Coordinates of C-alpha atoms (C1' of nucleotides) in Angstrom, one line a residue:
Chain A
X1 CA 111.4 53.3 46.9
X2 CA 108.4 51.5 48.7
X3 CA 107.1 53.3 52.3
X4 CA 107.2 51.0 55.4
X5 CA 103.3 51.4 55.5
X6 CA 101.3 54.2 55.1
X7 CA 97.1 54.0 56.5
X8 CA 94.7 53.3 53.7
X9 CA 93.0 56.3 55.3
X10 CA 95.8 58.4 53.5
X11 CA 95.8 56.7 50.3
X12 CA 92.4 57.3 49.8
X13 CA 93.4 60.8 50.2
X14 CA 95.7 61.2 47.4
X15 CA 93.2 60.9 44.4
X16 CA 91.3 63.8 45.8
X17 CA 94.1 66.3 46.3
X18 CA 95.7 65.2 43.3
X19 CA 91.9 65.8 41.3
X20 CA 91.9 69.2 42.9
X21 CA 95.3 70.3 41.7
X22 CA 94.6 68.9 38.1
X23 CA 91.3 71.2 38.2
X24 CA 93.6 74.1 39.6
X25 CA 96.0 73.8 36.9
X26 CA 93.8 74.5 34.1
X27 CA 91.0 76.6 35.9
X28 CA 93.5 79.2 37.8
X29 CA 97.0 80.7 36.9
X30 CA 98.0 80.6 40.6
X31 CA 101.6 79.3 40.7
X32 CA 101.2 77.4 44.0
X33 CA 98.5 76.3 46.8
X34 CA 98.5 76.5 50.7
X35 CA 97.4 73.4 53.0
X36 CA 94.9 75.5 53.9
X37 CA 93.0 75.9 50.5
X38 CA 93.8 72.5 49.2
X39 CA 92.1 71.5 52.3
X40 CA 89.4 73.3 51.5
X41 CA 88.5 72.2 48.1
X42 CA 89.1 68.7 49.2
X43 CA 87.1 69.3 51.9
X44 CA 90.0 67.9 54.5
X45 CA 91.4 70.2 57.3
X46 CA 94.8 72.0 56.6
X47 CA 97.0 70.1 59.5
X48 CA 96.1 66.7 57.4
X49 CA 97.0 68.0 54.6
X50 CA 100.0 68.8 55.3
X51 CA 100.6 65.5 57.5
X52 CA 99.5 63.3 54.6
X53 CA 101.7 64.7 52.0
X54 CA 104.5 64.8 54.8
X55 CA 104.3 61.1 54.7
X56 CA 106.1 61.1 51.0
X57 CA 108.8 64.5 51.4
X58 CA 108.6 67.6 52.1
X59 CA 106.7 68.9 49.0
X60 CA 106.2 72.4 50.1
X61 CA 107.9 76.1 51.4
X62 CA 107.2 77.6 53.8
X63 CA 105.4 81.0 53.6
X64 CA 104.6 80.5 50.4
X65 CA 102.9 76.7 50.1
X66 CA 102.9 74.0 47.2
X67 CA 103.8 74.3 43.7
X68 CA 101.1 73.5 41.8
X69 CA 102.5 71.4 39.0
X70 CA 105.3 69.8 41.3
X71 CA 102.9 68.4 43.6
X72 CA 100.5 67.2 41.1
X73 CA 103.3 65.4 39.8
X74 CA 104.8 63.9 43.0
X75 CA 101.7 62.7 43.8
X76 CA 100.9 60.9 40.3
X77 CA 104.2 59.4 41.1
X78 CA 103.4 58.2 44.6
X79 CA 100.4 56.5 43.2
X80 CA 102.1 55.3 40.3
X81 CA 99.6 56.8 37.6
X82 CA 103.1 58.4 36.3
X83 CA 103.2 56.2 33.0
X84 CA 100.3 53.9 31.6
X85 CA 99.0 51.1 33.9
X86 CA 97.1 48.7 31.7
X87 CA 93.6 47.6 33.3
X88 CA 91.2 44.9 32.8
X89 CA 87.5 44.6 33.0
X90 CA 85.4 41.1 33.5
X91 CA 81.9 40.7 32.8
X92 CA 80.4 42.9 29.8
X93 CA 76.6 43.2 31.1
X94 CA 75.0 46.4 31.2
X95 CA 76.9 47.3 33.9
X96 CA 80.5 46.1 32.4
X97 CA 79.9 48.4 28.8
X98 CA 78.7 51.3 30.7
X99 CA 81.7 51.3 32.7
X100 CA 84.2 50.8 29.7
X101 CA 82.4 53.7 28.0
X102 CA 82.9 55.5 30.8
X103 CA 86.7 54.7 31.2
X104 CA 87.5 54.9 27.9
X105 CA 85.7 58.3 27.8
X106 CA 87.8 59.3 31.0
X107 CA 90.9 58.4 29.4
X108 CA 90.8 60.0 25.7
X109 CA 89.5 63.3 27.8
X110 CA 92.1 63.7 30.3
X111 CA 95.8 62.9 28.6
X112 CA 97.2 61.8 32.5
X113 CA 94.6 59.3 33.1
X114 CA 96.9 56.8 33.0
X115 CA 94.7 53.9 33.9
X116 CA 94.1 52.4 30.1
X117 CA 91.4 49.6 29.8
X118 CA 93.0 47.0 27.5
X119 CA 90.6 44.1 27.8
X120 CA 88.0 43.1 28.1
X121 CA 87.1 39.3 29.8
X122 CA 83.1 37.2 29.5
X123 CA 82.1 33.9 29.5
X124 CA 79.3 34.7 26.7
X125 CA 80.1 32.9 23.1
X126 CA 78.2 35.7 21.3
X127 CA 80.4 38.4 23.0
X128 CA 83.3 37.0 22.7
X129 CA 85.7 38.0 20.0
X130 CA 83.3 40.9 19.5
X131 CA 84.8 44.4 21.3
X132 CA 83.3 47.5 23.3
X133 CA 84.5 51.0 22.4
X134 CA 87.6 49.0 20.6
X135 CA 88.7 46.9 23.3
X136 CA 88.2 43.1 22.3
X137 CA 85.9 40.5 24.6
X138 CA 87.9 37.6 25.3
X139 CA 86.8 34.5 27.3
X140 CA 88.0 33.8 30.3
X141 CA 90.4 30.7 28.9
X142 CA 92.5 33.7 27.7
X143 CA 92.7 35.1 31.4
X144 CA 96.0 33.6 32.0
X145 CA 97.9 34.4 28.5
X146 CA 96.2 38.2 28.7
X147 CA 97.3 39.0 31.9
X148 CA 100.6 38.1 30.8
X149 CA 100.6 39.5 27.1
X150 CA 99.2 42.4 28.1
X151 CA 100.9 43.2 31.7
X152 CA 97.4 43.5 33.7
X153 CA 98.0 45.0 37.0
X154 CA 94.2 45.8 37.8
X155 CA 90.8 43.8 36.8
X156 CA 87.0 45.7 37.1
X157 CA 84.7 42.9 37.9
X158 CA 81.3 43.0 37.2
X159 CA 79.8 40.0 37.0
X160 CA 77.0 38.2 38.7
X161 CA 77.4 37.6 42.4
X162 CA 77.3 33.9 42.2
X163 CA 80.2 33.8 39.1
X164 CA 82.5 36.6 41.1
X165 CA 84.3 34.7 43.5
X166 CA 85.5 31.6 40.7
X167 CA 86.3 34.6 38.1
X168 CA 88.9 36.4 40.9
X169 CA 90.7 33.3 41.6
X170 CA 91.1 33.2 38.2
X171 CA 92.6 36.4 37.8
X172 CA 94.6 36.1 40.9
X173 CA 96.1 33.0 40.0
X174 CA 96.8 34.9 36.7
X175 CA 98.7 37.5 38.9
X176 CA 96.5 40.1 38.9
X177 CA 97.6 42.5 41.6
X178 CA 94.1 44.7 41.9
X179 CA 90.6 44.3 41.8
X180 CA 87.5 46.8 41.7
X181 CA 84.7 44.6 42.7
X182 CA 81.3 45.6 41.7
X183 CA 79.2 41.7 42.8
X184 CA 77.8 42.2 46.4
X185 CA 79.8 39.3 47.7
X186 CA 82.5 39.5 49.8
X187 CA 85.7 37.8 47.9
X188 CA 88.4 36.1 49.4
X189 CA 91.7 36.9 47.8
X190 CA 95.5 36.5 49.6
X191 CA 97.0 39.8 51.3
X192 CA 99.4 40.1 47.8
X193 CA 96.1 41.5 46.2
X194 CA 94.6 43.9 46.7
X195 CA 90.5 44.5 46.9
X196 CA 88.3 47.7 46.9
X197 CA 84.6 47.0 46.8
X198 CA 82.0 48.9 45.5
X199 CA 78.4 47.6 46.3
X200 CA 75.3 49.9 45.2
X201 CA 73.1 48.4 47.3
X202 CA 74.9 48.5 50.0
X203 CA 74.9 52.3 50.0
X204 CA 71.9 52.8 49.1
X205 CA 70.6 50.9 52.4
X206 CA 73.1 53.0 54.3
X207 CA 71.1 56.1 52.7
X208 CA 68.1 55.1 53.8
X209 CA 69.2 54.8 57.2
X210 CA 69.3 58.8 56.9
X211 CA 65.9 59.3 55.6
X212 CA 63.1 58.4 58.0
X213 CA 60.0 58.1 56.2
X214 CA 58.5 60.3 58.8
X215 CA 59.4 64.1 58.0
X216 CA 62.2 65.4 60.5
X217 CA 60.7 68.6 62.7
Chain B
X1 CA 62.1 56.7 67.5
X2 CA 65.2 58.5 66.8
X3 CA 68.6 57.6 68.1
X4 CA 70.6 60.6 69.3
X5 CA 73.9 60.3 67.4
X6 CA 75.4 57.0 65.9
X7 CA 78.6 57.1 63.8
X8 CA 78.6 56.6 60.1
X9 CA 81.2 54.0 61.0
X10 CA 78.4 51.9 62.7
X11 CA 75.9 52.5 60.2
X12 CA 77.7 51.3 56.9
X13 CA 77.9 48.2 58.7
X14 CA 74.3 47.3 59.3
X15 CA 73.5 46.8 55.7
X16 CA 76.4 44.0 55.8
X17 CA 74.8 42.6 58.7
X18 CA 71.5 42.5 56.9
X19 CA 73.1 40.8 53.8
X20 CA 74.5 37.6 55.7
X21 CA 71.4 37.3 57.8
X22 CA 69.2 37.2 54.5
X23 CA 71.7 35.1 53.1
X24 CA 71.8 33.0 56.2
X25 CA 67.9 32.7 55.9
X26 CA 67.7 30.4 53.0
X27 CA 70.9 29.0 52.8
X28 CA 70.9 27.8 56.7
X29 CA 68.5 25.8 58.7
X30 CA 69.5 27.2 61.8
X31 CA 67.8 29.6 63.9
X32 CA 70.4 31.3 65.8
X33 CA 74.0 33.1 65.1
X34 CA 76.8 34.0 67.3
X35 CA 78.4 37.8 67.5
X36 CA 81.3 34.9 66.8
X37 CA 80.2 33.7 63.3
X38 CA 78.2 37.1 62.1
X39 CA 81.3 39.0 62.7
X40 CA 83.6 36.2 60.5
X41 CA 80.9 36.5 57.8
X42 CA 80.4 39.9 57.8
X43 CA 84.6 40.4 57.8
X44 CA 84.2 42.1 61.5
X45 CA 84.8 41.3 64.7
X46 CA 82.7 39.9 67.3
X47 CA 82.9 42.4 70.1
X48 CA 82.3 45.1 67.1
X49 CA 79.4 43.5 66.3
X50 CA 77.6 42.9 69.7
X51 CA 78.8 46.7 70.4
X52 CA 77.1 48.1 67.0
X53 CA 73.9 46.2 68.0
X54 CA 73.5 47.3 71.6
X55 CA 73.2 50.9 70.0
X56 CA 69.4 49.7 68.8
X57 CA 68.5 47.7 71.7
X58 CA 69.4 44.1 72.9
X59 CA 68.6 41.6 70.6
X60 CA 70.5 38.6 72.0
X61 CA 70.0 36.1 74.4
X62 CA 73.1 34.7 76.1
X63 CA 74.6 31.7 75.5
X64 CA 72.5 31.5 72.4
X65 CA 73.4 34.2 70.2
X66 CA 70.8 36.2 67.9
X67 CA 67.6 34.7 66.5
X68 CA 67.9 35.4 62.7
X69 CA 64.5 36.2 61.4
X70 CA 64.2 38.4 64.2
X71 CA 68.1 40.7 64.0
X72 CA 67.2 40.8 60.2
X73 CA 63.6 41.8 61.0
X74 CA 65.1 44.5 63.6
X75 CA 67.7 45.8 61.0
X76 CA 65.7 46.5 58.6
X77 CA 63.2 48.7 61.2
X78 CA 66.5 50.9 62.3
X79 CA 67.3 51.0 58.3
X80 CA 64.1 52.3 57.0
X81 CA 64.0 49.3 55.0
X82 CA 60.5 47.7 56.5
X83 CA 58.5 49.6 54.1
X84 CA 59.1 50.6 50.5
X85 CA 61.0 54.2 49.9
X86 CA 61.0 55.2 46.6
X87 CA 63.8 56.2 44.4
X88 CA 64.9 58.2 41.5
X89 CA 67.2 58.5 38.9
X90 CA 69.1 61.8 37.2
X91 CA 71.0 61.1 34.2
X92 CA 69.8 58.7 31.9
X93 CA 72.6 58.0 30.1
X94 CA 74.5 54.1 29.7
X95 CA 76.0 54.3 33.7
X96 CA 71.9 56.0 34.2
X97 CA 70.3 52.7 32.1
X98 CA 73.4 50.3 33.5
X99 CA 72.4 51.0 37.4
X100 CA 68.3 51.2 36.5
X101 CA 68.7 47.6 35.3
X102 CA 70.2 46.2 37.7
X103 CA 68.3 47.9 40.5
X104 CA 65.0 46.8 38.9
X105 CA 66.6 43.3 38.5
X106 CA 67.6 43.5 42.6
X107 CA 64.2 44.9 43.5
X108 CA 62.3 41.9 41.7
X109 CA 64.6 39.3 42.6
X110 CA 64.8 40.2 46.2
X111 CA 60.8 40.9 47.6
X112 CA 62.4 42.4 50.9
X113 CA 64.7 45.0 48.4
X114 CA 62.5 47.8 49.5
X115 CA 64.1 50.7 47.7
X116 CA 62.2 51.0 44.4
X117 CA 63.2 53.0 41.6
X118 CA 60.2 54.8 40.1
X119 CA 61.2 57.8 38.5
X120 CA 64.3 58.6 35.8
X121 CA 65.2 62.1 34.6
X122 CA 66.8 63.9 31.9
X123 CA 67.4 66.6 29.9
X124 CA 67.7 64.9 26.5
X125 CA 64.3 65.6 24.8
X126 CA 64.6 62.1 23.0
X127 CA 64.7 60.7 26.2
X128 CA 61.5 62.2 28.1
X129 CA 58.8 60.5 27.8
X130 CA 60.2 57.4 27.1
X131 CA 60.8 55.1 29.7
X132 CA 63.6 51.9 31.0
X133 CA 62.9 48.6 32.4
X134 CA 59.4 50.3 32.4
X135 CA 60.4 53.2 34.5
X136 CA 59.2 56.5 32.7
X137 CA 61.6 59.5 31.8
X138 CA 60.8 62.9 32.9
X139 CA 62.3 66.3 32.2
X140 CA 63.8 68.6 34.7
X141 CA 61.2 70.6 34.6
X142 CA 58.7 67.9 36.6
X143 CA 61.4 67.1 39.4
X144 CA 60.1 69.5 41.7
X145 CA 56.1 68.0 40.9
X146 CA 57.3 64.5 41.0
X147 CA 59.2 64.8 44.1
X148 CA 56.0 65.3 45.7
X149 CA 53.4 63.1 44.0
X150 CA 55.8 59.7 44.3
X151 CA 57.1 60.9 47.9
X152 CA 60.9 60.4 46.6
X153 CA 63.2 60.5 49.2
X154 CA 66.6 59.5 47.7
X155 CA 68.2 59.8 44.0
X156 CA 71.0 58.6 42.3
X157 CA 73.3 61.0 40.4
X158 CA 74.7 59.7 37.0
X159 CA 75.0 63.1 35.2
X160 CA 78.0 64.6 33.9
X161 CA 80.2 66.2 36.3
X162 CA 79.6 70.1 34.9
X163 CA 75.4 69.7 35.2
X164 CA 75.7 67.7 39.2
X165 CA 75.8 71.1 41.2
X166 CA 72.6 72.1 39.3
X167 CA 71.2 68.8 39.2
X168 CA 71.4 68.3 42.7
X169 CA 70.1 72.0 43.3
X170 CA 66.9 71.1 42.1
X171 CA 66.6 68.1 44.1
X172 CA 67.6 69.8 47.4
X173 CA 65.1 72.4 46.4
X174 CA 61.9 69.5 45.8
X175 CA 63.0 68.4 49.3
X176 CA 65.1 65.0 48.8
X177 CA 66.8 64.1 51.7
X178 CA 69.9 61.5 50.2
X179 CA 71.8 61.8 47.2
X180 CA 74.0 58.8 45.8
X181 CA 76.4 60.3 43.9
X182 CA 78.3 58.9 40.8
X183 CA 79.5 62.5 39.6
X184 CA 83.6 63.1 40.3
X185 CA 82.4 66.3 42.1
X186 CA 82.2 67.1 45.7
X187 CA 78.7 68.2 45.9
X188 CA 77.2 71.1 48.1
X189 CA 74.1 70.9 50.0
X190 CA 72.6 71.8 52.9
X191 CA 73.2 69.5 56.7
X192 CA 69.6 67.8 56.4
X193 CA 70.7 66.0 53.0
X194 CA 72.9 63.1 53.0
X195 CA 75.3 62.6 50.5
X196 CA 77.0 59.5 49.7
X197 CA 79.7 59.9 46.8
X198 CA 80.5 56.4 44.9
X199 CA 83.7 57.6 42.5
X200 CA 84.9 55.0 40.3
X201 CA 88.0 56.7 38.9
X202 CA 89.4 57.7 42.5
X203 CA 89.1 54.0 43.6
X204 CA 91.4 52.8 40.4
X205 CA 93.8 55.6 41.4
X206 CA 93.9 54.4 45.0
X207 CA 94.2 51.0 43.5
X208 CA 97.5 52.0 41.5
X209 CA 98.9 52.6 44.5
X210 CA 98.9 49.3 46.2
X211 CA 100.0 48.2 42.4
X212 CA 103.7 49.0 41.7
X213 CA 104.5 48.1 38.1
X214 CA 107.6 46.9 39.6
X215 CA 107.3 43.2 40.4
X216 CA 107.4 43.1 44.7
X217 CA 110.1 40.4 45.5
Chain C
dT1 C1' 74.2 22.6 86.6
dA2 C1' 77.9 23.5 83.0
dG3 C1' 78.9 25.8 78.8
dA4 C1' 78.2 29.4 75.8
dT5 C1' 77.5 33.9 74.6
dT6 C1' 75.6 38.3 75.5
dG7 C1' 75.9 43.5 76.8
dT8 C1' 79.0 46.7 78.7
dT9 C1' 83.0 48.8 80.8
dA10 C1' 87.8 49.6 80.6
dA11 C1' 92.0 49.4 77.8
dT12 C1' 94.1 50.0 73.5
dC13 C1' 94.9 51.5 69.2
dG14 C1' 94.8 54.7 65.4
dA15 C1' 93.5 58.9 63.2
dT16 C1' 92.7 63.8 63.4
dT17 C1' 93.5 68.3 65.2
dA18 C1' 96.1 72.0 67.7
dA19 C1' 100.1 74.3 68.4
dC20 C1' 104.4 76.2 67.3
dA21 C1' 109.4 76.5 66.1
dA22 C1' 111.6 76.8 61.7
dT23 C1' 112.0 79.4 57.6
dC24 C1' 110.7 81.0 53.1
Chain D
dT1 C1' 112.3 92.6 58.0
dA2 C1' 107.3 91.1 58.7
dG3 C1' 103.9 87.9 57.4
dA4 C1' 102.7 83.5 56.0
dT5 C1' 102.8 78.8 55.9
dT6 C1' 105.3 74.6 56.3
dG7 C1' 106.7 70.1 58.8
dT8 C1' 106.4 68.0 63.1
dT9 C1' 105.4 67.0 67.9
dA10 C1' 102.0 66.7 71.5
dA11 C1' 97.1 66.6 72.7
dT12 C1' 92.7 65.2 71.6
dC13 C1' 89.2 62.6 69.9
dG14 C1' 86.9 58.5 68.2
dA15 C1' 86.7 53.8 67.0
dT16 C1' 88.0 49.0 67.9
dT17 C1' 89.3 45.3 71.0
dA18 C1' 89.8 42.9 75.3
dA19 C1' 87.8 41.3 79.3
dC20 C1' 84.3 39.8 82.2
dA21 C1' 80.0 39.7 85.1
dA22 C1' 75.4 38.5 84.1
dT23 C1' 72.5 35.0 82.5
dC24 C1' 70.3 32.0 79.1

DNA sequence: TAGATTGTTAATCGATTAACAATC
DNA sequence: TAGATTGTTAATCGATTAACAATC
């Protein structure tokens, strides 16, 4: 089943309540969870909560709350992190290995971190062929046949601003269905794919908005 | 001058702004830009971004639109931007070295980057008292001196998630007043701190869902 | 002057919160 | 049964968009 069409505002919700309950089921023996605490540890208020999860079922009893395990695992399913989802990662700068060490670090850690990095894409000659952590460089001429081969739903990108927007359309063309965009450029991609970008910079000049250089009194 | 109370909404747009108006400043001959063509750049609309300006003053002239040097000159005033602000960085590990790269490469490539990064910190004694991209390592221990002497105002958080809490802690305690936060915790501290919280693994699980594995037809 | 575009007010849209009947 | 907490509807709040007089 697909929903009609939920707010990204609730979407971005999910991973938090579902990291929450994932902490709760190793760190506490509790059997289930109320909207109100769930709220709290996600730092949410209770009534969303419960209207966000409300969206997908009714997940809960009254009196009594969520189960624990049962929502954690409604909620994998809702974001389809319920079996393996093979991910891709393009440009293997500094940046690119430290996020693959990362990942990869992520994923042998926690066995339900289903997001697997798989490949690994760069235009560099001497990094190609080499691999990172064990997943194999390959350049970008393979795009097309890896995506395929290797069922890539979602590419990392972390390549130089000026090389970001030619390498998506690559992928996209490849039918690549997500990207995680780490160049501080603004990519055009059609509707069908989806982008979420992350831009240091960007925050860090919203940060400094916050911190006058004159001491606050 | 401080402004009474403008929404974060507001406020993580301005750095956007700034980008296309620096980008505008080489790339463009043309003195002038319309709320029109900003907005379309910047991937807002035009009456948002005449409304998000008029919270800092008025900066247009009708039938003319907004003299470039000047917004970009005025934006970077209301962001803090006009003068350097230093920066620091807990958690030297490859995400630490990944992001102190690129921030030095940003900082010398861009003269008008005014957030510089002059301080790393760890607690790996191999680590202290060496130094990357030139930037020396300290301990824990000298946060609290450092703080002071270099006037930080802002650091980046790439330590594990178990040490951030404590981390952070000690910053709040030197007196930093905005925290960027790679750590997959929520982070406590006090109103006068800002935090801004940049978690990789929750935007690939929010990316899974707009990714079914089943093909959309 | 005529055309364009601002700054601002009013209208709309969307998201969050409050409240409460249903019920475990 | 009594207490607690859900799912849901209505109320509120906040953010975006439309519209337009002012004016360059």
């Amino acid at each position: 089943m697909r929903w009609n069409k939920i707010s990204d505002a609730v979407i971005r919700r999910l991973p938090l309540y579902l990291r929450v309950l994932d902490d709760l089921a190793e760190e506490s023996e509790a059997e289930s969870i109320s909207s109100q605490e769930l709220g709290v540890r996600a730092g949410v208020g209770p009534a969303l909560v419960r209207k966000d999860l409300a969206w997908f079922g009714e997940f809960g009893k009254q009196g009594v709350g969520y189960e624990i395990g049962f929502l954690r695992d409604e909620l994998r399913k809702i974001l389809n992190l319920d079996s393996k989802l093979p991910v891709a990662l393009v440009g293997v700068g500094s940046l690119g290995s430290a996020l693959t060490r990362y990942h990869v670090r992520r994923f042998e850690e926690d066995a339900s971190f289903n997001l697997e990095l798989v490949a690994l894409f760069d235009n560099n000659l001497t990094k190609i062929g080499d691999s990172v952590e064990g997943i194999p460089v390959y350049g970008l001429e393979d795009i097309k046949h890896q995506v395929k081969e290797k069922g890539l739903k979602i590419v990392i990108v972390t390549v130089p601003a000026q090389s970001a927007q030619d390498v998506v359309n690559q992928f996209v063309d490849a039918g690549i269905q997500g990207i995680l965009n780490f160049a501080p450029v603004k990519l055009k991609a059609p509707d069908t794919v989806h982008v979420v970008n992350t831009d240091v910079s960007l925050e860090l000049q919203r940060l400094a908005y916050y911190v006058p250089s004159v001491s606050p009194n």
